[in-house]
Coordinates of C-alpha atoms in Angstrom, one line a residue:
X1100 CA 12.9 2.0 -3.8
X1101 CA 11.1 -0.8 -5.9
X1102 CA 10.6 -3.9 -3.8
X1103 CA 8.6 -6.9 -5.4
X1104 CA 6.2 -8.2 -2.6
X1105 CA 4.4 -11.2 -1.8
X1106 CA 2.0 -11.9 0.2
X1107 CA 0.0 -14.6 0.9
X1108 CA -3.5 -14.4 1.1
X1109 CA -6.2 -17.1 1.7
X1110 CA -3.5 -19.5 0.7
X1111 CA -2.8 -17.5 -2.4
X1112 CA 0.2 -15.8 -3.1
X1113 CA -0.5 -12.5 -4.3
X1114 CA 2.8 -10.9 -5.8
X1115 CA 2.9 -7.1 -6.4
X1116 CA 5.6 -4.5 -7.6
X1117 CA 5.8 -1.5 -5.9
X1118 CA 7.6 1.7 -6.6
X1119 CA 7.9 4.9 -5.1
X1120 CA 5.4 6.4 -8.4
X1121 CA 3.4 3.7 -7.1
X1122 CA 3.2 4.9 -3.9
X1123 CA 3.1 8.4 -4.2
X1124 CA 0.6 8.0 -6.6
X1125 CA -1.9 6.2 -4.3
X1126 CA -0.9 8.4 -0.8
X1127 CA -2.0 11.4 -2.9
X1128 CA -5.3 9.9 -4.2
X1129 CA -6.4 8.6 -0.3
X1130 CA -8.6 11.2 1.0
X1131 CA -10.7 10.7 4.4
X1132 CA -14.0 10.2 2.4
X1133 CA -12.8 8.0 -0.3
X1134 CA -10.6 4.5 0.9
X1135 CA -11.4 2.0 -1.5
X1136 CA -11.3 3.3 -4.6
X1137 CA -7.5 4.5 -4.2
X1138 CA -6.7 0.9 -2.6
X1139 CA -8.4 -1.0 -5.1
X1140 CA -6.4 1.4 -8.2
X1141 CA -3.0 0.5 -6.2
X1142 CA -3.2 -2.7 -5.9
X1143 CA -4.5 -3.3 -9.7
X1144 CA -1.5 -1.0 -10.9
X1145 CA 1.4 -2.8 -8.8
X1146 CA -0.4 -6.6 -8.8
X1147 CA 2.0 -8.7 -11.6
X1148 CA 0.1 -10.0 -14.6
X1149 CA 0.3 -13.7 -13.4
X1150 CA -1.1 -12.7 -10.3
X1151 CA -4.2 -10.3 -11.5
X1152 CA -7.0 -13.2 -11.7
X1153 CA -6.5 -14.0 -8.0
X1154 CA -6.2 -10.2 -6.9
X1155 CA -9.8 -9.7 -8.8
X1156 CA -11.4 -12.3 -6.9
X1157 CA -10.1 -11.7 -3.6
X1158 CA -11.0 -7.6 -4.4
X1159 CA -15.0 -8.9 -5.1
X1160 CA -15.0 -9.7 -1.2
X1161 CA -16.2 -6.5 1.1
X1162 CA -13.6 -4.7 2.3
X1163 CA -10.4 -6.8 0.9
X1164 CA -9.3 -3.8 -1.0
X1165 CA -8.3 -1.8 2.1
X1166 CA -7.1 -4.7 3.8
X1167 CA -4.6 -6.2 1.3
X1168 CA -3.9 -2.8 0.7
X1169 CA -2.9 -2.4 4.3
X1170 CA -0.3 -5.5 4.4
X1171 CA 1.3 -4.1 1.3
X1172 CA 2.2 -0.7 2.3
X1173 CA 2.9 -2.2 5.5
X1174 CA 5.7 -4.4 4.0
X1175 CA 6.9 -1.7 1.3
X1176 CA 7.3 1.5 3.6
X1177 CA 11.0 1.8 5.7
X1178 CA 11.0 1.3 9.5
X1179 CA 11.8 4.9 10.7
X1180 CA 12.8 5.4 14.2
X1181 CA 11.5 8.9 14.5
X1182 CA 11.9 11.1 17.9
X1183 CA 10.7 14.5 18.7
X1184 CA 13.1 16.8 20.0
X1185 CA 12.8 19.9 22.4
X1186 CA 13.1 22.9 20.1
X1187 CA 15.9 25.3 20.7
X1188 CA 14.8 28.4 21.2
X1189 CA 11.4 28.9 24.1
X1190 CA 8.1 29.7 22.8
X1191 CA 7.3 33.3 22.9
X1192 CA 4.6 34.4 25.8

């Protein structure tokens, strides 16, 4: 599903095009010991051209990479209603 996104941030708007490469692509890279990097490569790969300047000074600021990069996949990723059912068969003592 590509979605084009904006969002608005410090009275910028921000606009970003995201697509499940995208998306994959940064899920895969995000490891436990490494946040900001991946954030920072997603949103520079799916940020539009016009709105790259803005992105690149809002991404000098500590920690606005995982931030923005928080709203974004926020905003992209479906609203699953997920529920855990009982298993049919019992567990073996």
């Amino acid at each position: 599903m590509n979605r084009n996104i904006t969002l608005d941030i410090n009275s910028r708007e921000i606009e970003f095009n995201v697509n499940p490469d995208a998306y994959n692509k940064f899920i895969n890279e995000f490891q436990p010991t490494s946040k900001v990097a991946p954030s920072h490569a997603f949103l520079m790969r799916t940020v539009t051209e016009a709105s790259k300047p803005a992105l690149r000074e809002l991404l000098a600021m500590p920690g606005a990479a995982v931030e923005i990069v928080g709203a974004l996949v926020e905003e992209y990723k479906p609203n699953l209603i997920i529920t855990v059912g009982k298993s049919s068969s019992s567990p073996s003592e």
